[in-house]
XYZ file of C-alpha atoms in Angstrom:
252
model
C 0.006 0.008 0.003
C 1.247 3.421 -0.939
C -0.006 6.684 0.612
C -0.143 10.097 -1.022
C -0.424 13.442 0.720
C -0.061 16.968 -0.617
C 2.493 19.678 0.034
C 1.806 22.720 2.258
C 2.272 26.438 1.579
C 3.871 26.987 4.997
C 7.510 25.869 5.146
C 10.441 26.053 7.595
C 13.895 27.281 6.767
C 15.424 25.622 9.833
C 14.446 22.748 12.131
C 16.163 21.328 15.263
C 15.119 17.741 14.383
C 17.298 15.781 11.956
C 15.759 12.464 10.838
C 18.230 9.567 10.135
C 17.701 9.298 6.369
C 18.420 11.772 3.629
C 17.723 11.429 -0.091
C 17.661 13.446 -3.242
C 14.387 14.351 -4.948
C 13.644 12.421 -8.115
C 13.099 15.593 -10.122
C 15.659 17.856 -8.461
C 17.030 19.073 -11.806
C 13.568 20.136 -12.981
C 12.910 21.910 -9.729
C 16.167 23.860 -10.090
C 15.289 24.794 -13.690
C 11.841 26.050 -12.596
C 13.402 28.112 -9.838
C 15.713 29.730 -12.364
C 12.610 30.928 -14.185
C 11.040 32.186 -10.954
C 14.199 34.176 -10.207
C 13.544 36.231 -13.319
C 10.441 37.868 -11.844
C 10.539 41.111 -9.868
C 8.802 41.247 -6.485
C 5.900 43.085 -8.045
C 5.535 40.502 -10.769
C 5.677 37.685 -8.233
C 2.712 39.183 -6.411
C 0.615 38.591 -9.527
C 2.228 35.239 -10.504
C 1.822 33.701 -6.999
C -1.371 35.624 -6.016
C 0.311 36.917 -2.831
C 1.098 40.120 -1.022
C 4.352 42.093 -1.318
C 5.852 40.681 1.879
C 5.361 37.017 0.713
C 6.674 37.964 -2.737
C 9.810 39.491 -1.195
C 10.431 36.505 1.026
C 10.069 34.046 -1.809
C 12.226 36.009 -4.239
C 15.021 35.678 -1.628
C 14.283 31.980 -1.427
C 14.647 31.574 -5.129
C 17.963 33.469 -5.187
C 19.310 31.304 -2.371
C 18.016 28.107 -3.909
C 21.251 27.356 -5.745
C 23.373 27.573 -2.572
C 24.970 24.271 -1.789
C 24.053 24.399 1.911
C 20.735 24.111 3.584
C 17.608 22.168 2.976
C 15.389 20.004 5.143
C 13.872 16.581 4.770
C 10.464 16.974 3.097
C 8.394 15.893 6.131
C 10.253 18.409 8.282
C 10.333 21.242 5.749
C 6.516 21.565 5.342
C 4.794 22.929 8.456
C 1.119 22.972 7.500
C -1.629 21.254 9.482
C -1.273 17.909 7.762
C 2.437 17.772 8.594
C 1.878 18.926 12.137
C -0.375 15.941 12.786
C 1.944 13.640 10.874
C 4.539 14.629 13.525
C 7.418 13.081 11.648
C 9.885 14.594 14.165
C 8.930 11.811 16.552
C 9.467 8.967 14.056
C 11.800 6.199 15.023
C 14.479 5.067 12.509
C 12.175 2.131 11.554
C 9.257 4.544 11.038
C 11.440 6.704 8.742
C 12.488 3.646 6.695
C 8.904 2.484 6.300
C 7.675 6.024 5.418
C 10.423 6.324 2.786
C 9.120 3.199 1.044
C 5.361 3.919 1.380
C 4.732 7.665 1.351
C 4.587 10.151 -1.514
C 4.237 13.901 -1.186
C 3.055 15.976 -4.139
C 4.777 19.280 -4.841
C 4.218 21.968 -7.507
C 7.973 22.618 -7.637
C 9.437 19.167 -7.105
C 6.714 16.961 -8.606
C 6.744 13.949 -6.290
C 8.763 13.587 -3.153
C 9.713 10.865 -0.703
C 9.635 11.904 2.967
C 13.434 11.983 3.381
C 14.149 13.902 0.185
C 15.961 17.135 1.082
C 14.276 20.234 -0.220
C 14.542 23.970 0.082
C 11.764 26.393 0.995
C 9.724 27.827 -1.903
C 6.271 28.948 -2.928
C 4.547 27.886 -6.149
C 0.945 27.213 -7.176
C -0.427 24.619 -9.543
C -1.931 27.179 -11.879
C 1.276 29.139 -12.446
C 2.548 29.122 -16.124
C 6.271 29.609 -16.308
C 7.597 31.137 -19.543
C 9.788 28.191 -20.721
C 7.102 25.632 -19.830
C 4.153 27.300 -21.555
C 1.662 25.296 -19.456
C 0.431 25.333 -15.919
C 2.420 23.324 -13.341
C -0.454 20.842 -13.293
C 0.042 20.112 -16.990
C 3.805 20.389 -16.779
C 3.998 17.528 -14.258
C 1.183 15.303 -15.520
C 3.165 13.368 -18.197
C 6.132 13.115 -15.821
C 4.445 11.960 -12.655
C 1.706 9.586 -13.798
C 3.898 6.647 -14.643
C 6.098 7.204 -11.608
C 3.085 6.949 -9.310
C 1.424 4.006 -11.078
C 4.656 1.992 -11.290
C 5.493 2.654 -7.649
C 2.039 1.523 -6.434
C 2.009 -1.521 -8.755
C 5.393 -2.551 -7.408
C 3.777 -2.639 -3.973
C 0.286 -4.141 -3.834
C -1.560 -1.891 -6.341
C -3.381 0.056 -3.622
C -3.061 3.837 -3.332
C -4.520 5.608 -0.297
C -5.164 9.140 -1.497
C -4.977 11.555 1.420
C -4.053 14.597 -0.616
C -6.427 17.469 -1.400
C -8.496 16.942 -4.548
C -6.554 19.547 -6.587
C -3.451 17.317 -6.433
C -5.120 14.770 -8.733
C -4.575 17.327 -11.530
C -0.844 16.613 -11.379
C -1.616 13.179 -12.858
C -3.591 11.569 -15.622
C -6.082 10.609 -12.951
C -8.277 8.518 -15.284
C -5.295 6.237 -15.830
C -4.455 6.204 -12.127
C -8.047 5.225 -11.226
C -8.110 2.619 -14.007
C -4.853 0.916 -13.244
C -4.729 1.169 -9.501
C -7.109 0.507 -6.600
C -7.607 4.034 -5.195
C -8.885 4.412 -1.681
C -9.856 7.947 -0.662
C -10.817 8.357 2.993
C -13.300 11.110 3.770
C -13.614 13.001 7.082
C -16.838 14.618 8.269
C -18.379 16.298 11.273
C -21.957 15.475 12.053
C -24.088 18.559 12.694
C -27.797 18.658 12.947
C -28.051 15.133 11.631
C -25.910 15.858 8.574
C -22.343 15.016 7.683
C -20.338 18.141 6.766
C -16.761 18.750 5.785
C -14.770 21.076 8.019
C -11.493 21.751 6.211
C -9.239 22.162 9.280
C -10.496 18.885 10.781
C -10.074 17.104 7.457
C -6.395 18.276 7.266
C -5.774 17.195 10.830
C -7.214 13.786 10.108
C -5.197 13.350 6.902
C -2.000 13.927 8.801
C -3.034 11.753 11.738
C -4.169 8.946 9.475
C -0.897 8.987 7.563
C 0.943 8.733 10.807
C -1.376 5.862 11.923
C -0.788 3.915 8.747
C 3.004 4.346 8.828
C 3.635 3.786 12.470
C 1.381 0.722 12.526
C 2.962 -0.646 9.315
C -0.431 -1.107 7.651
C -0.193 -3.407 4.613
C -3.734 -2.912 3.356
C -6.531 -0.315 3.313
C -8.764 -2.462 5.524
C -6.455 -1.574 8.388
C -7.536 2.034 8.181
C -10.808 1.090 9.824
C -8.998 1.052 13.183
C -8.124 4.730 12.874
C -9.384 6.686 15.840
C -8.395 10.294 16.330
C -9.848 12.930 18.638
C -13.350 11.473 18.370
C -13.212 10.674 14.645
C -13.927 6.990 13.889
C -14.925 4.767 11.048
C -18.566 5.138 10.002
C -19.447 1.785 8.493
C -22.958 2.815 7.378
C -21.587 5.580 5.091
C -18.443 3.815 3.881
C -17.638 2.085 0.620
C -14.449 0.099 -0.197
C -13.088 3.064 -2.254
C -14.245 5.743 0.192
C -14.114 4.843 3.854
C -15.877 7.500 5.931
C -14.612 8.679 9.317
C -16.827 11.031 11.297
C -16.968 13.016 14.492
C -20.483 12.329 15.822
């Protein structure tokens, strides 16, 4: 079983925790080439390209300039600091947890394409809809022909089951029709029951994605059925609403 989660906008530049494994991103050269294009924008232009304010544009222009420095970089699961990664809590992984995660977890990235947890990356900001001059297409379409076979081949080399815990927009990085046709995709859903109805609360969904990823990795789950035992802060499996491809977990 392979698990997929998505990148976060929030990133660290430094971290006191160093995990025991370090690896190089599969598409490091392409990431560097894309950064070279981003370096060509002024701060004002970056505001428009990234859809951000001047402070964020300034910070990230400095990041792009420093990207080529030989020093620095953090392991992927330590570099991202968003809610999913907070609840993944990779800083507390044992060496065995790190080894298992490296073989079973993929993280999508608009700059790096696909990352393993111990791949060393540098802080950046990039959105899927950005069209860089030399690419001529959005980052979604840039990565799609490069990532689809990598993901499919990786999952097939395991047991053919992909647990998709990324946000729905991350599917656009792949030819998802092929992914769904060639793999068994399991996409857990997380809801809060209010007034007798199941509703999505984004912050809770992100917390659960991170916590479920941790649960699967630390318990060495070898099949999606094992996810039914996931219990986090009142969220539990709701059998009546679940299907094999979409197990539902709810706070009731």
